[in-house]
Tab-separated table of C-alpha atoms in Angstrom:
chain	number	residue	atom	x	y	z
A	1	MET	CA	-20.906	-109.665	-127.163
A	2	THR	CA	-18.876	-112.370	-125.426
A	3	SER	CA	-15.272	-112.623	-126.542
A	4	ASP	CA	-12.511	-115.062	-125.722
A	5	LEU	CA	-8.886	-113.958	-125.441
A	6	LEU	CA	-6.481	-115.940	-127.583
A	7	ALA	CA	-4.159	-118.177	-125.615
A	8	PRO	CA	-0.477	-117.174	-125.940
A	9	LEU	CA	0.397	-119.868	-128.494
A	10	ASP	CA	-2.668	-119.006	-130.589
A	11	LEU	CA	-1.565	-115.384	-130.542
A	12	ALA	CA	1.902	-116.454	-131.641
A	13	PHE	CA	0.476	-118.345	-134.627
A	14	TRP	CA	-1.656	-115.321	-135.530
A	15	ASN	CA	1.343	-112.989	-135.517
A	16	ILE	CA	4.042	-115.089	-137.192
A	17	GLU	CA	1.957	-115.487	-140.335
A	18	SER	CA	3.238	-113.850	-143.501
A	19	GLU	CA	2.016	-113.689	-147.077
A	20	ARG	CA	4.377	-116.461	-148.155
A	21	HIS	CA	3.860	-118.515	-145.024
A	22	PRO	CA	0.181	-118.695	-144.095
A	23	MET	CA	-0.440	-120.444	-140.784
A	24	HIS	CA	-3.425	-122.600	-141.635
A	25	LEU	CA	-3.912	-126.322	-141.202
A	26	GLY	CA	-5.522	-128.349	-143.957
A	27	ALA	CA	-7.227	-131.669	-144.516
A	28	LEU	CA	-8.033	-133.114	-147.924
A	29	GLY	CA	-10.864	-135.627	-147.692
A	30	VAL	CA	-11.869	-137.812	-150.659
A	31	PHE	CA	-15.451	-139.104	-150.839
A	32	ALA	CA	-16.799	-141.946	-152.971
A	33	THR	CA	-19.944	-141.273	-154.998
A	34	HIS	CA	-21.885	-142.459	-158.037
A	35	SER	CA	-23.380	-139.112	-158.976
A	36	PRO	CA	-21.688	-136.367	-161.021
A	37	THR	CA	-23.693	-133.768	-159.074
A	38	ALA	CA	-22.602	-135.022	-155.647
A	39	GLY	CA	-19.920	-132.332	-155.331
A	40	ALA	CA	-22.391	-129.501	-155.883
A	41	HIS	CA	-24.786	-131.067	-153.388
A	42	ALA	CA	-21.942	-131.398	-150.859
A	43	ALA	CA	-21.111	-127.693	-151.225
A	44	ASP	CA	-24.750	-126.781	-150.522
A	45	LEU	CA	-24.766	-129.019	-147.445
A	46	LEU	CA	-21.539	-127.535	-146.080
A	47	ALA	CA	-22.826	-123.974	-146.454
A	48	ALA	CA	-26.164	-124.811	-144.835
A	49	ARG	CA	-24.613	-126.675	-141.907
A	50	ALA	CA	-21.823	-124.161	-141.275
A	51	ALA	CA	-24.376	-121.578	-140.202
A	52	ALA	CA	-25.331	-123.813	-137.254
A	53	VAL	CA	-21.763	-124.416	-135.960
A	54	PRO	CA	-20.878	-121.607	-133.505
A	55	GLY	CA	-17.124	-122.195	-133.785
A	56	LEU	CA	-17.232	-121.460	-137.509
A	57	ARG	CA	-18.657	-118.008	-136.834
A	58	MET	CA	-15.652	-116.924	-134.749
A	59	ARG	CA	-13.436	-114.198	-136.153
A	60	ILE	CA	-10.215	-112.901	-134.604
A	61	ARG	CA	-9.925	-109.241	-133.677
A	62	ASP	CA	-7.055	-107.227	-132.243
A	63	VAL	CA	-7.259	-105.908	-128.685
A	64	TRP	CA	-5.765	-102.569	-127.622
A	65	GLN	CA	-7.081	-102.440	-124.062
A	66	PRO	CA	-5.177	-102.559	-120.756
A	67	LEU	CA	-4.181	-106.031	-119.517
A	68	ALA	CA	-4.340	-107.418	-123.074
A	69	PHE	CA	-2.687	-104.639	-125.062
A	70	GLY	CA	-1.548	-106.076	-128.398
A	71	GLY	CA	-3.540	-109.275	-127.912
A	72	ALA	CA	-6.499	-110.626	-129.852
A	73	THR	CA	-9.854	-112.224	-129.160
A	74	ARG	CA	-12.175	-114.720	-130.775
A	75	GLU	CA	-15.668	-113.348	-131.125
A	76	SER	CA	-18.752	-114.129	-133.145
A	77	ASP	CA	-18.893	-112.343	-136.506
A	78	PRO	CA	-22.258	-110.551	-136.803
A	79	ASP	CA	-21.889	-110.505	-140.593
A	80	PHE	CA	-21.010	-114.192	-140.941
A	81	ASP	CA	-22.054	-115.637	-144.316
A	82	PRO	CA	-21.172	-119.290	-145.021
A	83	LEU	CA	-21.088	-118.573	-148.752
A	84	ASN	CA	-17.915	-116.544	-148.155
A	85	HIS	CA	-16.213	-119.692	-146.864
A	86	VAL	CA	-17.554	-122.601	-148.939
A	87	ARG	CA	-16.473	-122.685	-152.584
A	88	LEU	CA	-17.361	-125.123	-155.371
A	89	HIS	CA	-14.616	-125.602	-157.980
A	90	ALA	CA	-14.538	-126.996	-161.504
A	91	PRO	CA	-14.084	-130.773	-161.900
A	92	THR	CA	-10.486	-131.951	-161.680
A	93	ALA	CA	-8.521	-135.131	-162.291
A	94	ASP	CA	-5.919	-134.301	-159.629
A	95	PHE	CA	-7.197	-133.313	-156.188
A	96	HIS	CA	-3.699	-132.757	-154.809
A	97	ALA	CA	-2.689	-130.395	-157.618
A	98	VAL	CA	-5.635	-128.126	-156.832
A	99	ALA	CA	-5.142	-128.501	-153.069
A	100	GLY	CA	-1.536	-127.339	-153.374
A	101	ARG	CA	-2.555	-124.118	-155.100
A	102	LEU	CA	-5.309	-123.504	-152.563
A	103	MET	CA	-2.954	-124.067	-149.635
A	104	GLU	CA	-0.817	-121.184	-150.949
A	105	ARG	CA	-3.576	-118.664	-150.319
A	106	SER	CA	-3.844	-117.024	-146.924
A	107	LEU	CA	-7.198	-116.980	-145.202
A	108	GLU	CA	-8.894	-113.595	-145.052
A	109	ARG	CA	-8.109	-112.235	-141.599
A	110	GLY	CA	-11.185	-109.984	-141.359
A	111	ARG	CA	-13.538	-112.983	-141.503
A	112	PRO	CA	-13.697	-116.226	-139.524
A	113	PRO	CA	-10.422	-117.806	-140.696
A	114	TRP	CA	-11.549	-121.041	-142.329
A	115	GLU	CA	-12.577	-122.306	-145.770
A	116	ALA	CA	-14.025	-125.440	-147.333
A	117	HIS	CA	-13.240	-126.067	-151.004
A	118	VAL	CA	-15.293	-128.710	-152.809
A	119	LEU	CA	-13.482	-130.356	-155.729
A	120	PRO	CA	-15.641	-132.559	-157.968
A	121	GLY	CA	-13.733	-135.389	-159.634
A	122	GLU	CA	-13.629	-135.636	-163.408
A	123	ASP	CA	-14.167	-139.387	-163.019
A	124	GLY	CA	-17.697	-138.816	-161.706
A	125	VAL	CA	-17.193	-141.346	-158.903
A	126	SER	CA	-15.505	-139.144	-156.324
A	127	PHE	CA	-15.208	-135.634	-154.994
A	128	ALA	CA	-12.872	-134.061	-152.460
A	129	VAL	CA	-13.196	-131.368	-149.812
A	130	LEU	CA	-10.212	-129.318	-148.709
A	131	PHE	CA	-10.773	-127.836	-145.242
A	132	LYS	CA	-8.521	-124.970	-144.147
A	133	PHE	CA	-8.443	-123.682	-140.565
A	134	HIS	CA	-6.103	-121.026	-139.231
A	135	HIS	CA	-3.893	-122.409	-136.470
A	136	ALA	CA	-5.012	-119.531	-134.227
A	137	LEU	CA	-8.627	-120.652	-134.626
A	138	ALA	CA	-8.056	-124.354	-134.071
A	139	ASP	CA	-5.384	-126.953	-133.496
A	140	GLY	CA	-5.739	-130.416	-135.037
A	141	LEU	CA	-8.264	-131.670	-132.474
A	142	ARG	CA	-10.354	-128.518	-132.589
A	143	ALA	CA	-10.269	-128.454	-136.417
A	144	LEU	CA	-11.505	-132.046	-136.447
A	145	LYS	CA	-14.420	-131.085	-134.204
A	146	LEU	CA	-15.331	-128.123	-136.407
A	147	ALA	CA	-15.170	-130.212	-139.582
A	148	ALA	CA	-17.278	-132.942	-137.973
A	149	GLY	CA	-19.942	-130.323	-137.318
A	150	VAL	CA	-20.629	-129.978	-141.054
A	151	LEU	CA	-20.333	-133.670	-141.962
A	152	ASP	CA	-23.220	-136.113	-141.621
A	153	PRO	CA	-24.253	-136.759	-138.002
A	154	VAL	CA	-22.792	-139.894	-136.439
A	155	ASP	CA	-23.883	-141.888	-133.420
A	156	LEU	CA	-21.272	-141.496	-130.699
A	157	PRO	CA	-21.203	-143.316	-127.361
A	158	GLU	CA	-22.717	-141.271	-124.567
A	159	ARG	CA	-20.259	-139.556	-122.224
A	160	GLY	CA	-20.716	-138.496	-118.634
A	161	PRO	CA	-21.304	-134.841	-117.730
A	162	ARG	CA	-18.278	-132.587	-117.862
A	163	ALA	CA	-17.681	-129.434	-115.893
A	164	ILE	CA	-17.694	-126.413	-118.180
A	165	GLU	CA	-15.422	-123.519	-117.333
A	166	PRO	CA	-16.242	-119.989	-118.509
A	167	PRO	CA	-14.253	-118.533	-121.427
A	168	ARG	CA	-11.286	-116.348	-120.630
A	169	THR	CA	-12.273	-112.679	-120.905
A	170	LEU	CA	-10.825	-109.319	-119.953
A	171	LEU	CA	-13.228	-109.047	-117.020
A	172	SER	CA	-12.344	-112.485	-115.692
A	173	ASP	CA	-8.643	-111.586	-115.836
A	174	VAL	CA	-9.286	-108.448	-113.774
A	175	ARG	CA	-11.156	-110.434	-111.145
A	176	ARG	CA	-8.310	-112.930	-110.869
A	177	LEU	CA	-5.589	-110.300	-110.364
A	178	PRO	CA	-5.486	-110.346	-106.527
A	179	GLY	CA	-4.940	-114.089	-106.447
A	180	LEU	CA	-2.570	-114.176	-109.400
A	181	PHE	CA	0.418	-112.454	-107.794
A	182	PRO	CA	1.236	-115.161	-105.213
A	183	GLU	CA	0.922	-117.792	-107.928
A	184	LEU	CA	3.245	-115.869	-110.231
A	185	VAL	CA	5.845	-115.340	-107.519
A	186	LYS	CA	5.716	-118.985	-106.482
A	187	GLY	CA	6.201	-120.254	-110.046
A	188	ALA	CA	8.715	-117.678	-111.250
A	189	LEU	CA	11.880	-119.593	-110.344
A	190	SER	CA	10.479	-122.807	-111.763
A	191	ASP	CA	9.573	-121.043	-115.011
A	192	VAL	CA	13.025	-119.477	-115.308
A	193	GLY	CA	14.680	-122.845	-114.750
A	194	ARG	CA	12.519	-124.475	-117.378
A	195	ALA	CA	13.228	-121.677	-119.853
A	196	LEU	CA	16.979	-122.068	-119.297
A	197	ASP	CA	16.716	-125.829	-119.827
A	198	ILE	CA	14.802	-125.338	-123.057
A	199	GLY	CA	17.213	-122.666	-124.273
A	200	ALA	CA	20.251	-124.852	-123.565
A	201	ALA	CA	18.655	-127.819	-125.312
A	202	LEU	CA	17.811	-125.617	-128.286
A	203	ALA	CA	21.426	-124.479	-128.522
A	204	ARG	CA	22.663	-128.069	-128.368
A	205	SER	CA	20.247	-129.084	-131.103
A	206	THR	CA	22.017	-126.804	-133.587
A	207	LEU	CA	25.263	-128.747	-133.179
A	208	GLY	CA	26.306	-131.952	-134.892
A	209	MET	CA	25.225	-133.357	-138.227
A	210	ARG	CA	23.920	-131.102	-140.935
A	211	PRO	CA	20.460	-131.030	-142.455
A	212	SER	CA	20.153	-131.385	-146.206
A	213	SER	CA	19.932	-128.202	-148.242
A	214	ALA	CA	16.893	-129.806	-149.895
A	215	LEU	CA	14.966	-129.262	-146.663
A	216	THR	CA	15.794	-125.564	-146.401
A	217	SER	CA	15.074	-122.943	-149.011
A	218	ALA	CA	14.273	-119.323	-149.636
A	219	PRO	CA	10.478	-119.126	-149.429
A	220	SER	CA	8.696	-118.904	-152.771
A	221	GLY	CA	5.169	-118.807	-151.350
A	222	THR	CA	4.154	-121.689	-153.616
A	223	ARG	CA	2.786	-125.007	-152.396
A	224	ARG	CA	2.539	-128.558	-153.631
A	225	THR	CA	0.761	-131.410	-151.847
A	226	ALA	CA	0.803	-135.188	-152.170
A	227	GLY	CA	-0.600	-138.137	-150.279
A	228	VAL	CA	0.452	-141.693	-149.481
A	229	VAL	CA	-1.697	-144.498	-148.068
A	230	VAL	CA	-0.175	-147.320	-146.000
A	231	ASP	CA	-1.937	-150.361	-144.537
A	232	ILE	CA	-1.898	-150.077	-140.730
A	233	ASP	CA	-1.570	-153.875	-140.504
A	234	ASP	CA	1.814	-153.621	-142.252
A	235	VAL	CA	2.923	-151.047	-139.686
A	236	HIS	CA	1.838	-153.347	-136.848
A	237	ARG	CA	3.755	-156.254	-138.385
A	238	VAL	CA	6.953	-154.224	-138.315
A	239	ARG	CA	6.286	-152.994	-134.790
A	240	LYS	CA	5.631	-156.493	-133.465
A	241	SER	CA	8.777	-157.779	-135.124
A	242	VAL	CA	11.234	-155.201	-133.825
A	243	GLY	CA	9.469	-153.492	-130.904
A	244	GLY	CA	8.716	-149.859	-130.236
A	245	THR	CA	5.500	-148.050	-131.065
A	246	VAL	CA	3.461	-147.455	-134.188
A	247	ASN	CA	4.598	-143.839	-134.103
A	248	ASP	CA	8.246	-144.942	-134.031
A	249	VAL	CA	7.693	-146.951	-137.218
A	250	LEU	CA	5.872	-144.085	-138.959
A	251	ILE	CA	8.669	-141.632	-138.132
A	252	ALA	CA	11.349	-144.109	-139.215
A	253	VAL	CA	9.517	-144.459	-142.535
A	254	VAL	CA	9.926	-140.694	-143.012
A	255	ALA	CA	13.664	-140.970	-142.295
A	256	GLY	CA	14.076	-143.799	-144.806
A	257	ALA	CA	12.004	-141.992	-147.420
A	258	LEU	CA	14.150	-138.880	-147.020
A	259	ARG	CA	17.260	-140.976	-147.606
A	260	ARG	CA	15.839	-142.500	-150.803
A	261	TRP	CA	14.599	-139.154	-152.044
A	262	LEU	CA	17.865	-137.288	-151.414
A	263	ASP	CA	19.929	-140.003	-153.071
A	264	GLU	CA	17.630	-140.195	-156.088
A	265	ARG	CA	17.639	-136.442	-156.678
A	266	GLY	CA	21.452	-136.398	-156.386
A	267	ASP	CA	21.737	-134.400	-153.165
A	268	GLY	CA	23.104	-137.364	-151.234
A	269	SER	CA	22.273	-138.553	-147.729
A	270	GLU	CA	25.767	-138.970	-146.285
A	271	GLY	CA	26.132	-137.075	-143.014
A	272	VAL	CA	22.526	-135.874	-143.124
A	273	ALA	CA	20.558	-135.964	-139.858
A	274	PRO	CA	17.849	-133.282	-139.949
A	275	ARG	CA	16.079	-132.210	-136.772
A	276	ALA	CA	12.438	-133.276	-136.807
A	277	LEU	CA	9.901	-131.536	-134.610
A	278	ILE	CA	7.287	-133.991	-133.318
A	279	PRO	CA	4.421	-131.940	-131.805
A	280	VAL	CA	2.867	-133.252	-128.590
A	281	SER	CA	-0.618	-132.165	-127.518
A	282	ARG	CA	-0.936	-130.979	-123.924
A	283	ARG	CA	-4.668	-130.423	-124.263
A	284	ARG	CA	-6.767	-131.539	-121.290
A	285	PRO	CA	-10.522	-131.344	-121.868
A	286	ARG	CA	-11.291	-130.423	-118.257
A	287	THR	CA	-8.870	-127.501	-118.100
A	288	ALA	CA	-9.569	-123.903	-118.960
A	289	HIS	CA	-9.353	-122.509	-122.488
A	290	PRO	CA	-10.332	-125.752	-124.286
A	291	GLN	CA	-10.178	-124.024	-127.677
A	292	GLY	CA	-6.601	-122.840	-127.336
A	293	ASN	CA	-3.528	-124.534	-128.739
A	294	ARG	CA	-1.768	-126.473	-125.985
A	295	LEU	CA	1.300	-127.837	-127.707
A	296	SER	CA	4.780	-128.898	-126.783
A	297	GLY	CA	7.030	-131.148	-128.812
A	298	TYR	CA	9.878	-133.584	-129.062
A	299	LEU	CA	12.934	-132.830	-131.159
A	300	ILE	CA	14.853	-135.759	-132.649
A	301	ARG	CA	17.566	-136.245	-135.230
A	302	LEU	CA	16.272	-138.305	-138.136
A	303	PRO	CA	18.972	-140.915	-138.956
A	304	VAL	CA	18.826	-140.268	-142.688
A	305	ASP	CA	22.546	-141.049	-143.051
A	306	ASP	CA	22.163	-144.605	-141.677
A	307	PRO	CA	21.992	-147.120	-144.566
A	308	ASP	CA	20.381	-149.820	-142.394
A	309	PRO	CA	16.534	-149.641	-142.218
A	310	LEU	CA	16.475	-151.418	-138.853
A	311	GLY	CA	19.271	-149.162	-137.596
A	312	ARG	CA	17.167	-146.123	-138.517
A	313	LEU	CA	14.151	-147.542	-136.703
A	314	ASP	CA	16.220	-148.329	-133.605
A	315	ALA	CA	17.667	-144.801	-133.598
A	316	VAL	CA	14.200	-143.269	-133.815
A	317	ARG	CA	12.895	-145.543	-131.058
A	318	THR	CA	15.805	-144.660	-128.772
A	319	ALA	CA	15.382	-140.926	-129.385
A	320	MET	CA	11.651	-141.072	-128.709
A	321	VAL	CA	12.150	-143.010	-125.461
A	322	ARG	CA	14.680	-140.392	-124.358
A	323	ASN	CA	12.227	-137.586	-125.134
A	324	LYS	CA	9.364	-139.304	-123.329
A	325	ASP	CA	11.519	-139.919	-120.270
A	326	ALA	CA	12.343	-136.205	-120.136
A	327	GLY	CA	8.698	-135.278	-120.716
A	328	PRO	CA	7.094	-132.694	-123.017
A	329	ASN	CA	7.891	-129.758	-120.722
A	330	ARG	CA	11.659	-129.740	-121.251
A	331	GLY	CA	14.056	-129.982	-124.120
A	332	ALA	CA	14.366	-128.015	-127.334
A	333	GLY	CA	11.054	-129.335	-128.648
A	334	ALA	CA	9.249	-127.628	-125.772
A	335	VAL	CA	10.196	-124.143	-126.969
A	336	ALA	CA	6.519	-123.474	-127.820
A	337	LEU	CA	5.842	-123.416	-124.058
A	338	LEU	CA	7.835	-120.204	-123.795
A	339	ALA	CA	4.964	-118.452	-125.582
A	340	ASP	CA	3.035	-118.572	-122.299
A	341	HIS	CA	5.554	-116.188	-120.728
A	342	VAL	CA	5.602	-113.559	-123.484
A	343	PRO	CA	3.227	-110.574	-123.099
A	344	ALA	CA	0.670	-110.009	-125.846
A	345	LEU	CA	2.491	-106.969	-127.255
A	346	GLY	CA	5.690	-108.997	-127.375
A	347	HIS	CA	3.997	-111.570	-129.629
A	348	ARG	CA	2.826	-108.832	-131.937
A	349	LEU	CA	6.196	-107.083	-132.194
A	350	ALA	CA	8.382	-110.193	-132.336
A	351	GLY	CA	6.071	-112.412	-134.393
A	352	PRO	CA	7.819	-111.960	-137.757
A	353	LEU	CA	11.247	-112.503	-136.178
A	354	VAL	CA	10.094	-115.657	-134.391
A	355	GLY	CA	8.681	-117.026	-137.630
A	356	GLN	CA	11.994	-116.533	-139.404
A	357	ALA	CA	13.798	-118.290	-136.538
A	358	ALA	CA	11.934	-121.568	-137.111
A	359	ARG	CA	14.733	-122.808	-139.386
A	360	LEU	CA	17.149	-122.501	-136.444
A	361	TRP	CA	14.893	-124.677	-134.306
A	362	PHE	CA	13.975	-127.586	-136.584
A	363	ASP	CA	14.399	-128.715	-140.191
A	364	ILE	CA	11.204	-130.668	-140.836
A	365	LEU	CA	7.848	-131.049	-139.113
A	366	VAL	CA	6.484	-134.583	-138.622
A	367	THR	CA	3.119	-134.422	-136.887
A	368	SER	CA	0.310	-136.880	-136.123
A	369	VAL	CA	-3.318	-135.772	-136.350
A	370	PRO	CA	-5.858	-138.038	-134.607
A	371	LEU	CA	-8.998	-139.102	-136.459
A	372	PRO	CA	-12.050	-141.065	-135.284
A	373	GLY	CA	-12.130	-144.762	-136.077
A	374	LEU	CA	-15.725	-144.659	-137.252
A	375	GLY	CA	-16.654	-143.944	-140.849
A	376	LEU	CA	-17.463	-140.349	-141.803
A	377	ARG	CA	-19.856	-139.260	-144.553
A	378	LEU	CA	-21.032	-136.137	-146.312
A	379	GLY	CA	-24.432	-136.199	-147.966
A	380	GLY	CA	-24.419	-139.963	-147.528
A	381	HIS	CA	-21.128	-140.312	-149.422
A	382	GLU	CA	-18.390	-142.219	-147.611
A	383	LEU	CA	-15.093	-140.575	-146.703
A	384	THR	CA	-12.508	-142.995	-148.114
A	385	GLU	CA	-9.241	-141.044	-147.794
A	386	VAL	CA	-8.160	-138.125	-145.609
A	387	TYR	CA	-4.788	-136.401	-145.844
A	388	PRO	CA	-3.809	-133.955	-143.074
A	389	LEU	CA	-1.805	-130.968	-144.311
A	390	ALA	CA	0.488	-128.981	-142.014
A	391	PRO	CA	1.648	-125.371	-142.403
A	392	LEU	CA	5.138	-124.842	-143.779
A	393	ALA	CA	7.519	-122.851	-141.591
A	394	PRO	CA	9.610	-120.041	-143.133
A	395	GLY	CA	12.809	-121.316	-144.723
A	396	GLN	CA	11.639	-124.943	-144.764
A	397	SER	CA	10.713	-126.971	-147.813
A	398	LEU	CA	8.736	-129.947	-146.525
A	399	ALA	CA	6.232	-130.846	-143.783
A	400	VAL	CA	4.731	-134.263	-143.064
A	401	ALA	CA	1.421	-134.915	-141.319
A	402	ILE	CA	0.108	-138.396	-140.525
A	403	SER	CA	-3.383	-139.698	-139.706
A	404	THR	CA	-4.809	-143.177	-139.291
A	405	TYR	CA	-8.347	-143.682	-140.573
A	406	ARG	CA	-10.239	-146.960	-140.816
A	407	GLY	CA	-7.249	-149.267	-140.956
A	408	ARG	CA	-5.059	-147.155	-143.186
A	409	VAL	CA	-2.323	-144.610	-142.485
A	410	HIS	CA	-2.508	-141.442	-144.570
A	411	TYR	CA	0.656	-139.378	-145.035
A	412	GLY	CA	-0.168	-135.809	-146.061
A	413	LEU	CA	2.813	-134.037	-147.623
A	414	VAL	CA	3.168	-130.271	-148.083
A	415	ALA	CA	6.169	-128.733	-149.835
A	416	ASP	CA	7.404	-125.500	-151.323
A	417	ALA	CA	6.549	-126.123	-154.976
A	418	GLN	CA	9.690	-124.464	-156.317
A	419	ALA	CA	12.097	-126.079	-153.858
A	420	VAL	CA	10.489	-129.538	-154.134
A	421	PRO	CA	9.153	-129.994	-157.664
A	422	ASP	CA	9.650	-133.743	-157.215
A	423	LEU	CA	7.334	-134.257	-154.236
A	424	ASP	CA	5.871	-137.285	-156.030
A	425	VAL	CA	9.299	-138.936	-155.777
A	426	PHE	CA	9.302	-138.476	-152.008
A	427	ALA	CA	5.739	-139.823	-151.833
A	428	ARG	CA	6.813	-142.942	-153.737
A	429	ALA	CA	9.793	-143.308	-151.406
A	430	VAL	CA	7.426	-143.483	-148.404
A	431	SER	CA	5.671	-146.497	-149.898
A	432	GLU	CA	8.974	-148.123	-150.845
A	433	GLU	CA	10.346	-147.678	-147.325
A	434	VAL	CA	7.378	-149.521	-145.833
A	435	GLU	CA	7.978	-152.409	-148.237
A	436	THR	CA	11.658	-152.452	-147.303
A	437	LEU	CA	10.881	-152.613	-143.584
A	438	LEU	CA	8.482	-155.488	-144.180
A	439	SER	CA	11.120	-157.390	-146.136
A	440	VAL	CA	13.979	-156.899	-143.677
A	441	CYS	CA	11.695	-157.831	-140.791
A	442	ASP	CA	10.685	-160.950	-142.771
A	443	VAL	CA	6.992	-160.461	-142.040
């Protein structure tokens, strides 16, 4: 049976997971329908189609062999049954309330680590599907590809042939050993220098303004989700008025929403400048290990303490330009790259400690998840809303994921339910911040 060794960062995600901090990604898609039985039909379709998607059959198993001792592999599960992964729930009036409870639950590690939960709407005109994929199985791009495999087929433009490289296996690693040593020696000094740069930047990032206590908490293991929809045309109006990128505006909206939320709940925003981790994909389709996570990141201070909306946007834009000039391979946000230089057994032994250290690295995750511009359907029913949901790091209370789909920006919010019982207030603040930016830009 062919197996594929987990890339170092995948292995890290697999090992830092804990009962209260499952490491799965999520996406809550809402579909429009006119049939009260559409949800049940969608569940049948998902189960039937999942059997034909090879990536959904992949389980993760530990490896205790030389050269990969303490590692793990992806391999096809001979006992794969889609009915263990696709679940139909009772009708609900609140998709996000159910999604929050489902996001609390860890995926079963002995099976392919993914689930699809179908949530019929009580209104009879909609249903939702919550997809969950373990971060060791798929990053955002890979999860999108796997989910697309069970949605209705779509006509995509033809692409030229692409060279396919063989999966990474134990045997292939053995064969590469003679040629690996010169490469390792040649790159050793460069790797050490990069690690020192990242470590110094990480130390510097802990200095200066404080995060809000509302963003850090003892983990309760509970989850709450919410979603916000913003017109992409409004975002472009702000961008054209003041400059920068769409992403700069979307991040500045998060900073402004945090300020509103903290002030409204009485925590106060004075002197608050939390460190936001902005993941950056380093995935290259033509390189080896296309299924593995290839992530770096930018680390910026969110100017929550600045009362001026345009001042906040300018601060975000300046910080992002500085990060881009330095590149994704240096700086505190690139700490994920260090996973490549840790042996497999080191990931296994240090995983829990690394997970707990996340609060020392950043205070809030703000990530963008790409989606196709074309319309997606399931059983002929149109996907109208899609909210990406990010995993919550230990000791942190809130994570923000952002996707643009068919002219609208969807903010997916995940929070510790006990630490942030007022997530709806933060969601409302996101919408209000967009309106404020439009008004101050006079557009």
